[in-house]
Every structure is written in C-alpha cells, then in structure tokens.
mmCIF file of C-alpha atoms and ligand atoms in Angstrom:
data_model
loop_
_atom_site.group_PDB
_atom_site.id
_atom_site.type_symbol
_atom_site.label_atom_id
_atom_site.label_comp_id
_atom_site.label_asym_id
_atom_site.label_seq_id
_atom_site.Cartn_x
_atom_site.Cartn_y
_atom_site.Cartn_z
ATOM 1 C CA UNK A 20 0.000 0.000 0.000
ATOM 2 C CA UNK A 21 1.298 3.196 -0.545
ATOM 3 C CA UNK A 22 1.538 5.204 2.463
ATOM 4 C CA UNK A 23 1.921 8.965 2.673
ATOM 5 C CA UNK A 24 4.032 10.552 4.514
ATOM 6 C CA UNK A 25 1.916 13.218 6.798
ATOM 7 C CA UNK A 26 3.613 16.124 8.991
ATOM 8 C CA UNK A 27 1.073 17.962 11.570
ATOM 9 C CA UNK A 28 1.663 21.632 12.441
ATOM 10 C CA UNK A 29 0.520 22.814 15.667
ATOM 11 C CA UNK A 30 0.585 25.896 17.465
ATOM 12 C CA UNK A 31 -1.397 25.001 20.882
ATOM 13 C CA UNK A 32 -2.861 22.107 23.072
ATOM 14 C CA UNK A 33 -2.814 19.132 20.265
ATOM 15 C CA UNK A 34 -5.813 18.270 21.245
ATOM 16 C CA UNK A 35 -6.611 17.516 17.461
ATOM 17 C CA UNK A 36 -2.666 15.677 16.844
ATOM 18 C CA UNK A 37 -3.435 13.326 20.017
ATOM 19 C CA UNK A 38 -6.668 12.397 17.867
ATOM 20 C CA UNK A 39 -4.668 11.795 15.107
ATOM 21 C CA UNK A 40 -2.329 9.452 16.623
ATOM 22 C CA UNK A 41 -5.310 7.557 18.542
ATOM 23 C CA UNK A 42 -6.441 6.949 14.922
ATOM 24 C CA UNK A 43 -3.355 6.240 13.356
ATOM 25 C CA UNK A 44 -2.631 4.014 16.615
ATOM 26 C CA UNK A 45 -6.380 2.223 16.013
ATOM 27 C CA UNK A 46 -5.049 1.771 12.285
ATOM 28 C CA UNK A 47 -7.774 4.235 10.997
ATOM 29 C CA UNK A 48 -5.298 5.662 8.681
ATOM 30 C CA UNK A 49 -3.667 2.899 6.893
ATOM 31 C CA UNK A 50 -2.789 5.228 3.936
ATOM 32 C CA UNK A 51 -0.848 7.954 6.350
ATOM 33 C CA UNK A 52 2.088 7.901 8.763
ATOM 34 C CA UNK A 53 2.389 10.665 11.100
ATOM 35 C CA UNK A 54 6.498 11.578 10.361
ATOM 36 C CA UNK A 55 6.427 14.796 11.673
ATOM 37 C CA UNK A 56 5.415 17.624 13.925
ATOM 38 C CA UNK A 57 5.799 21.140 13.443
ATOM 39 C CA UNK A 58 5.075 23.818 16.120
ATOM 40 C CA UNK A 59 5.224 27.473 15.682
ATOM 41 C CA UNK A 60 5.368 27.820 19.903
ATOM 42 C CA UNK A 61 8.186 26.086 21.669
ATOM 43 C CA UNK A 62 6.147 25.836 24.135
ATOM 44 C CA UNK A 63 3.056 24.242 22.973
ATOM 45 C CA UNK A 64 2.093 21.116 24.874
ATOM 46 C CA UNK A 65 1.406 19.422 21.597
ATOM 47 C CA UNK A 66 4.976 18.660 21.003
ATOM 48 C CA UNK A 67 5.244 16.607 24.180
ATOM 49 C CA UNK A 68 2.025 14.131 22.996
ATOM 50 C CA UNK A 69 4.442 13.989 19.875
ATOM 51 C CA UNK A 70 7.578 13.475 21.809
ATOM 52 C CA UNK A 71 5.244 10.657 23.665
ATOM 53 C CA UNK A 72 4.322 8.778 20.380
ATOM 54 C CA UNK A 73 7.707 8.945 19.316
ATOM 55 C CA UNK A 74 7.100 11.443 16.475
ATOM 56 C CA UNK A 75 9.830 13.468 15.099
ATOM 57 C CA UNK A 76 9.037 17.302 16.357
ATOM 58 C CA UNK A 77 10.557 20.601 15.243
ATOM 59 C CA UNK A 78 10.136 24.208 16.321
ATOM 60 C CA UNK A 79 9.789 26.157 13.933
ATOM 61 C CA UNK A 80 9.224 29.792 16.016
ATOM 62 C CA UNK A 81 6.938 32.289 14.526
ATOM 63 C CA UNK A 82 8.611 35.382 16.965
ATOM 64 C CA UNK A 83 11.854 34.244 14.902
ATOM 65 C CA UNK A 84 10.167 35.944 12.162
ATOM 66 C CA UNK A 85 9.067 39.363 13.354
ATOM 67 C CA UNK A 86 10.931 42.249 11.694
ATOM 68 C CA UNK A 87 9.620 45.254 14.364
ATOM 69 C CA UNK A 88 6.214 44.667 14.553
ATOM 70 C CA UNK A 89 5.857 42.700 10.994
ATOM 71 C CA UNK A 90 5.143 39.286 10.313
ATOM 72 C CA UNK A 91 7.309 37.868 7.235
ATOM 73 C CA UNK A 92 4.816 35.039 6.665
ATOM 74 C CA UNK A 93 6.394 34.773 2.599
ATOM 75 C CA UNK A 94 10.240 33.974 4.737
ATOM 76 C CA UNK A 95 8.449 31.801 7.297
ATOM 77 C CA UNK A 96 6.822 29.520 4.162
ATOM 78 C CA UNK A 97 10.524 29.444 3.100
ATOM 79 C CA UNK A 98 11.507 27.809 5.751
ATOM 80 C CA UNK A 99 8.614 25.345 6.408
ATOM 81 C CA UNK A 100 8.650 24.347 2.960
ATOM 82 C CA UNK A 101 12.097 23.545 2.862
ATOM 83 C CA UNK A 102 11.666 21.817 5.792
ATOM 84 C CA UNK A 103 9.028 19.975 4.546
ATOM 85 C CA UNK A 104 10.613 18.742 1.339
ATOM 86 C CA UNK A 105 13.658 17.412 3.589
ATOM 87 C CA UNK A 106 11.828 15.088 5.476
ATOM 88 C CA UNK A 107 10.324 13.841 2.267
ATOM 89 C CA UNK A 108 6.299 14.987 3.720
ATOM 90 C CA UNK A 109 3.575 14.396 1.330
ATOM 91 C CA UNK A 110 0.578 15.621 2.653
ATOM 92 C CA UNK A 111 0.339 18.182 5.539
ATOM 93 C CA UNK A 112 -2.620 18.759 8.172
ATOM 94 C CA UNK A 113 -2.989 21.989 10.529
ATOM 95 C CA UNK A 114 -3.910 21.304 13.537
ATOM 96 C CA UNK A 115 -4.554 24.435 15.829
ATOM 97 C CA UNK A 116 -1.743 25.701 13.418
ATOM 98 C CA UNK A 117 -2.087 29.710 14.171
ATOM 99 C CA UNK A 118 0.157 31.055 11.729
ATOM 100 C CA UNK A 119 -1.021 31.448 7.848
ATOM 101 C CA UNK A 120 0.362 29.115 5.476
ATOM 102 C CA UNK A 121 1.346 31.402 2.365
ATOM 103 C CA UNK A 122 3.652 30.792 -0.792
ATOM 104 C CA UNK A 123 5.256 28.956 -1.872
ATOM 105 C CA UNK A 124 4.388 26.109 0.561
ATOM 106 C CA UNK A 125 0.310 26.611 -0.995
ATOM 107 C CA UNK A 126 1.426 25.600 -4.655
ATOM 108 C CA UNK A 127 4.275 23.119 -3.748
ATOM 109 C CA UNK A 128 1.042 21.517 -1.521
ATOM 110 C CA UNK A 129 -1.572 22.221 -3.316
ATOM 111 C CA UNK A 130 -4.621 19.731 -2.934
ATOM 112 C CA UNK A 131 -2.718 18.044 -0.153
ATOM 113 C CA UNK A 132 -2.977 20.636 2.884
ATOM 114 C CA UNK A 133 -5.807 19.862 5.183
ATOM 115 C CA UNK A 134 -6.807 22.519 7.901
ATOM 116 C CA UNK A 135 -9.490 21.434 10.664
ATOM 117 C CA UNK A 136 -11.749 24.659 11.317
ATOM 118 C CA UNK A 137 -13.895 25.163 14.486
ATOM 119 C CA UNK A 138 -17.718 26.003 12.937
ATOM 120 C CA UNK A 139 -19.299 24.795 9.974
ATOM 121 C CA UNK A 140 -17.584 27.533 7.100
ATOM 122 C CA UNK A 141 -19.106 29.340 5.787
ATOM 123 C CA UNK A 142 -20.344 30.693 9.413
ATOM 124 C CA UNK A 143 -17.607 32.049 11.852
ATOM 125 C CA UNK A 144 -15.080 31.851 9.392
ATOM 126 C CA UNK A 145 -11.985 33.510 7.387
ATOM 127 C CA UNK A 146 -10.061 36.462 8.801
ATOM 128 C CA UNK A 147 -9.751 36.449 12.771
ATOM 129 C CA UNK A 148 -12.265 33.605 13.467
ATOM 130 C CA UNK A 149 -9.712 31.416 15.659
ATOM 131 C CA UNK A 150 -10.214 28.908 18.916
ATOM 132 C CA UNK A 151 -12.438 30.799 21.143
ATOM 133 C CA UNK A 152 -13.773 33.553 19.338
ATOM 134 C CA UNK A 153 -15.550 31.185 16.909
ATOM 135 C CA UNK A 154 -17.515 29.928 19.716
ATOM 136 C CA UNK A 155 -18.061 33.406 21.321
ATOM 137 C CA UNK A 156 -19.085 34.502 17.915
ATOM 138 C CA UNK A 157 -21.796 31.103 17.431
ATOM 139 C CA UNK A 158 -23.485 32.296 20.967
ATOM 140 C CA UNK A 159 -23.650 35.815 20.180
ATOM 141 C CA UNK A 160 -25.053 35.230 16.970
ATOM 142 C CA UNK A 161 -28.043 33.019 18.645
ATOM 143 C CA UNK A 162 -27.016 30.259 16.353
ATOM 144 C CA UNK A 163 -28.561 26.635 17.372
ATOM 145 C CA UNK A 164 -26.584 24.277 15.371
ATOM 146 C CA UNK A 165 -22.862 24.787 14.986
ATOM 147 C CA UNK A 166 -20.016 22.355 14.527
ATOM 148 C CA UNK A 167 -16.428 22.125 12.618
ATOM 149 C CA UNK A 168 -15.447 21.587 8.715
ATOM 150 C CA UNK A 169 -12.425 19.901 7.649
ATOM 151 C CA UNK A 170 -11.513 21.279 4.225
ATOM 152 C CA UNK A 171 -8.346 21.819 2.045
ATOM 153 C CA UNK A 172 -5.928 25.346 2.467
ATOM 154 C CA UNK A 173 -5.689 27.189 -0.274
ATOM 155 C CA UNK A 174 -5.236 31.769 -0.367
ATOM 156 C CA UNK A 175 -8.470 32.503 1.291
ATOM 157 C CA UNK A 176 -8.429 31.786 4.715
ATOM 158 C CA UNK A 177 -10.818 28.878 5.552
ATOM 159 C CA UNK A 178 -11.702 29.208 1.893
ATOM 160 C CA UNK A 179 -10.587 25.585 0.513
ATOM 161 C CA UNK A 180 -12.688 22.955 -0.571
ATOM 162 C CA UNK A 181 -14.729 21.288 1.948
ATOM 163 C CA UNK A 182 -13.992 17.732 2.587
ATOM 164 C CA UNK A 183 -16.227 17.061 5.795
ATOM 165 C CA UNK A 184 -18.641 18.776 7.997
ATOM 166 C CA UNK A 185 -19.574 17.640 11.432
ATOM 167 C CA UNK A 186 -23.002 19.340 13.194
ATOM 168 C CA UNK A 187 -22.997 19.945 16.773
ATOM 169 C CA UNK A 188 -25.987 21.434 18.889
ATOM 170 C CA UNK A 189 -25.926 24.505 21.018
ATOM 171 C CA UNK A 190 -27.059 24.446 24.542
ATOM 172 C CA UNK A 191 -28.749 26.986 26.407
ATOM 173 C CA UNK A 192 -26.247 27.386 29.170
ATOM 174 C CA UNK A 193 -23.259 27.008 27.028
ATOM 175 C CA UNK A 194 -20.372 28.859 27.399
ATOM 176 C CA UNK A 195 -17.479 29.247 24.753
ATOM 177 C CA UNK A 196 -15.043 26.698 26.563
ATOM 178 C CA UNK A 197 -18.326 24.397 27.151
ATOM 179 C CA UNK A 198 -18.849 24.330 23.551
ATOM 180 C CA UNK A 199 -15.807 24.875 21.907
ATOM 181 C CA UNK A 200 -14.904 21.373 23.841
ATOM 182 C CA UNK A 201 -18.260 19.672 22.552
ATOM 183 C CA UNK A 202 -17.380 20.887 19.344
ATOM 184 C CA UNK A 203 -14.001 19.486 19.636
ATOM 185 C CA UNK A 204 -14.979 15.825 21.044
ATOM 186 C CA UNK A 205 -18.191 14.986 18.680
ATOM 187 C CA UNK A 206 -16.666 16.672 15.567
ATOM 188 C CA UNK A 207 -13.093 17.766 15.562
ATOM 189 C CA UNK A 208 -11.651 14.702 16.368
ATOM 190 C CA UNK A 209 -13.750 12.676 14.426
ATOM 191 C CA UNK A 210 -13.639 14.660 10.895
ATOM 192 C CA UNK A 211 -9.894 15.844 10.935
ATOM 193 C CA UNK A 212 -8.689 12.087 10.715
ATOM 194 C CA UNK A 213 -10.993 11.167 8.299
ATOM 195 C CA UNK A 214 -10.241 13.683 5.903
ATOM 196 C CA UNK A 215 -5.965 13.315 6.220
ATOM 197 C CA UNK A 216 -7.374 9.598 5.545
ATOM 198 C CA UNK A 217 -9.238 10.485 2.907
ATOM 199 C CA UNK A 218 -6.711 13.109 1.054
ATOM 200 C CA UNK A 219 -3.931 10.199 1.692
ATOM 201 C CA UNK A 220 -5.690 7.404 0.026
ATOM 202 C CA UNK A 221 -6.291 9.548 -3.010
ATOM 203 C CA UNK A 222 -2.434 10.682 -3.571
ATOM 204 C CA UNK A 223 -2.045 7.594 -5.331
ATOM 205 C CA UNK A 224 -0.190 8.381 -8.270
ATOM 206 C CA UNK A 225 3.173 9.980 -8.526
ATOM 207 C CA UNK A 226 3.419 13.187 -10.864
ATOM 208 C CA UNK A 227 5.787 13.707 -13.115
ATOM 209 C CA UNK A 228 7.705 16.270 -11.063
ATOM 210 C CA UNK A 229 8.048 13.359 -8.492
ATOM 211 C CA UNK A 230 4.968 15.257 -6.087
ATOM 212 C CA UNK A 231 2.288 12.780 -5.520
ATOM 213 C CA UNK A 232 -1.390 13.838 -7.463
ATOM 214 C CA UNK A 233 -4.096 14.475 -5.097
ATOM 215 C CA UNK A 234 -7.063 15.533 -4.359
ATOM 216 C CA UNK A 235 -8.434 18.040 -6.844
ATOM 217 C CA UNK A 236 -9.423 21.674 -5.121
ATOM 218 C CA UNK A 237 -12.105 21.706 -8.376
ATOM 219 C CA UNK A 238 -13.249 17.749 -8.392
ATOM 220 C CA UNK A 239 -16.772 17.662 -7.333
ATOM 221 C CA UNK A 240 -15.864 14.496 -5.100
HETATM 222 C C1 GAR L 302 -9.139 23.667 17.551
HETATM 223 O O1 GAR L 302 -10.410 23.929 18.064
HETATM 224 C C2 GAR L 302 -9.089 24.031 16.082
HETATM 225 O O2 GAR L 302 -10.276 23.775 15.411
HETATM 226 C C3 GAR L 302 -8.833 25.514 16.162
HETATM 227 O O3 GAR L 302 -7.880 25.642 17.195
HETATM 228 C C4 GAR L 302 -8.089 24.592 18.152
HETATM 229 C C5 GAR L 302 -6.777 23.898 18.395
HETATM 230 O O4 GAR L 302 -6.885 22.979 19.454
HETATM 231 N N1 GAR L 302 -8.368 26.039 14.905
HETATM 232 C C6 GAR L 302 -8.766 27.197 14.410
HETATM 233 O O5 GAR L 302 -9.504 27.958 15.005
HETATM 234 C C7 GAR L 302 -8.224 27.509 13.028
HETATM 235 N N2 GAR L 302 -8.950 28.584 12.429
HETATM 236 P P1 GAR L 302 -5.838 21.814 19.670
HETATM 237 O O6 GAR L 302 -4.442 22.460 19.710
HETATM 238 O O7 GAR L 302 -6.208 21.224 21.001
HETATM 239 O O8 GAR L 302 -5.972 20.843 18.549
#
C-alpha cells in the first residue's frame, strides 16, 4: 500500500494531533504515517504528545520571524517548505496551526494541505475567526446548530474545498469553553482524521515532477 508521509503543524494544546495518533494508533489511517510535527510555539504542549508517540518534532518559532512589529509570513513559508521537502512529507494537516500558510508552501502543496476549522464555514469563518472567538461569535449570533469543517488550504483563509462537515448542537447554558470542547470531542476529532485519511488514500499516483497527485481543489468528489 502506498503510504503517505503526513507532517502535523501545531501551534497550541494538540488536542486535534493526540486524535490523530489515537487513529493512526487504532489503524484508521492505513494510507498515512504521522512523520512529523511542526510547532510554531516552543512551548506548545502538543509537542510533548508527539515526543510521547515517538514522532519526530521541530520548532519552527513564529517570533523568529518578526521584523519590528511585521510578520514575514512569505520567509516563514521558506523555511517550512524547505523543511518539509527534507523530510520527504507528502501531505500536511494543521492542527490548531495559528500562523497562515502562504507561498510557496500553498502551490508546492496544493490539494494536499488539510486545515481542521472550528464552525461549519461558511459561518464564523476567514479572517480572525480562531479557537475561542468562533464559539463566542456562534453564541452571540443566537445560532442553534454549529459544529467544525475539515476542508483543504488554499489563499483565502478557511476558503478551501470542503472535505467534511460535522453538526454539533448549542445548549442553552453554554459557554465558549463548554462548547468549543463539545465541538471538539463529537466533531473535531472525528472529521480531521478522516479527511488526512481520505486526502492520503487519493495521492495515489506519482506526478511527473516526483509530487504525488491528489485531491483536486475543483473535483466535485
Ligand atoms: C481547535 O479547536 C481548532 O479547530 C482551532 O484551534 C483549536 C486547536 O486545538 N483552529 C482554528 O480555530 C483555526 N482557524 P488543539 O491544539 O487542542 O488541537
């Protein structure tokens, strides 16, 4: 079988990589092996569930990449994406990832970079919708039914093809930790490995520039 090679970036918790690994571990993702993870905070408590499972981690700092108060998000794709290609990754899934994925890591990846999103896009998404102020948006809003969408990364933020959607109902007396948890545990976890499952069983073919063909952003599939 041809397996893909999958690297995880992270920024936070892991919450989402730990379900990742409890699937890989369950063998829910027979085309994928989790080879790497990425975290843009050396701090972030999802490298030590990686250290745990015996994944290869590497910090990869976004404060190393403030010039005065900018971001250089083109020099910090540089650098993933070279890092990246070195440890031979096929197919890429962010995971709480909190810095934007720009050029040229989008068209070296294209079709094959997975994001897991925290409402059901196109709701409480795009610019500034991130972790908790989703879910404070979804109660202010009155909304009864929210939930999460795993779909593919392309310029627009949270503006990819959607791969999966997962509904969740709003409570009356929920707060946004009480339901950005629910969200997490009935849909997160469930639709983020099924989609890196999904996008990995469909790189089957090898392109001619050596990049495995995957999923198409413009297949109606
Ligand atoms: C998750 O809820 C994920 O959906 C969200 O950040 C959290 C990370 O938690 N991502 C976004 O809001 C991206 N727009 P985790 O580190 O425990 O997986």
């Amino acid at each position: 079988m041809n397996i893909k090679r999958c690297a995880v970036l992270v920024s936070g918790g892991g919450t989402n990589l730990q379900a990742l690994l409890d699937a890989e571990k369950r063998g829910e993702l027979p085309h994928a092996k989790i080879s790497l993870v990425v975290s843009s905070e050396p701090a972030a408590y999802a490298l030590e569930r990686a250290r745990k499972a015996q994944v290869e981690t590497v910090v990869l700092p976004e404060s190393d990449f403030y010039k005065d108060a900018y971001f250089d998000k083109n020099a910090y794709s540089q650098k993933l994406l070279s890092l990246l290609r070195q440890k031979q990754i096929d197919v890429v899934a962010l995971a709480g990832f909190l810095v934007i994925v720009d050029e040229p890591v989008l068209s070296a990846y294209r079709g094959r970079i997975i994001n897991i999103h925290p409402s059901l896009i196109p709701s409480f998404s795009g610019d500034g919708f991130y972790g908790l102020f989703v879910h404070e948006a979804a109660l202010k809003r009155g909304v009864k039914i929210t939930g999460a969408t795993a779909h593919l990364v392309n310029e627009i933020t949270d503006g990819g093809k959607i791969l999966l959607q997962k509904a969740v109902e709003v409570r009356k007396d929920d707060t946004p930790e009480t339901l950005q948890r629910r969200v997490m545990e009935e849909a997160e976890w469930i639709i983020l490995p099924q989609a890196l499952e999904m996008v990995c069983a469909d790189c089957k073919s090898q392109r001619k520039d050596g990049a495995p063909s995957c999923i198409s952003e413009r297949s109606s599939t």
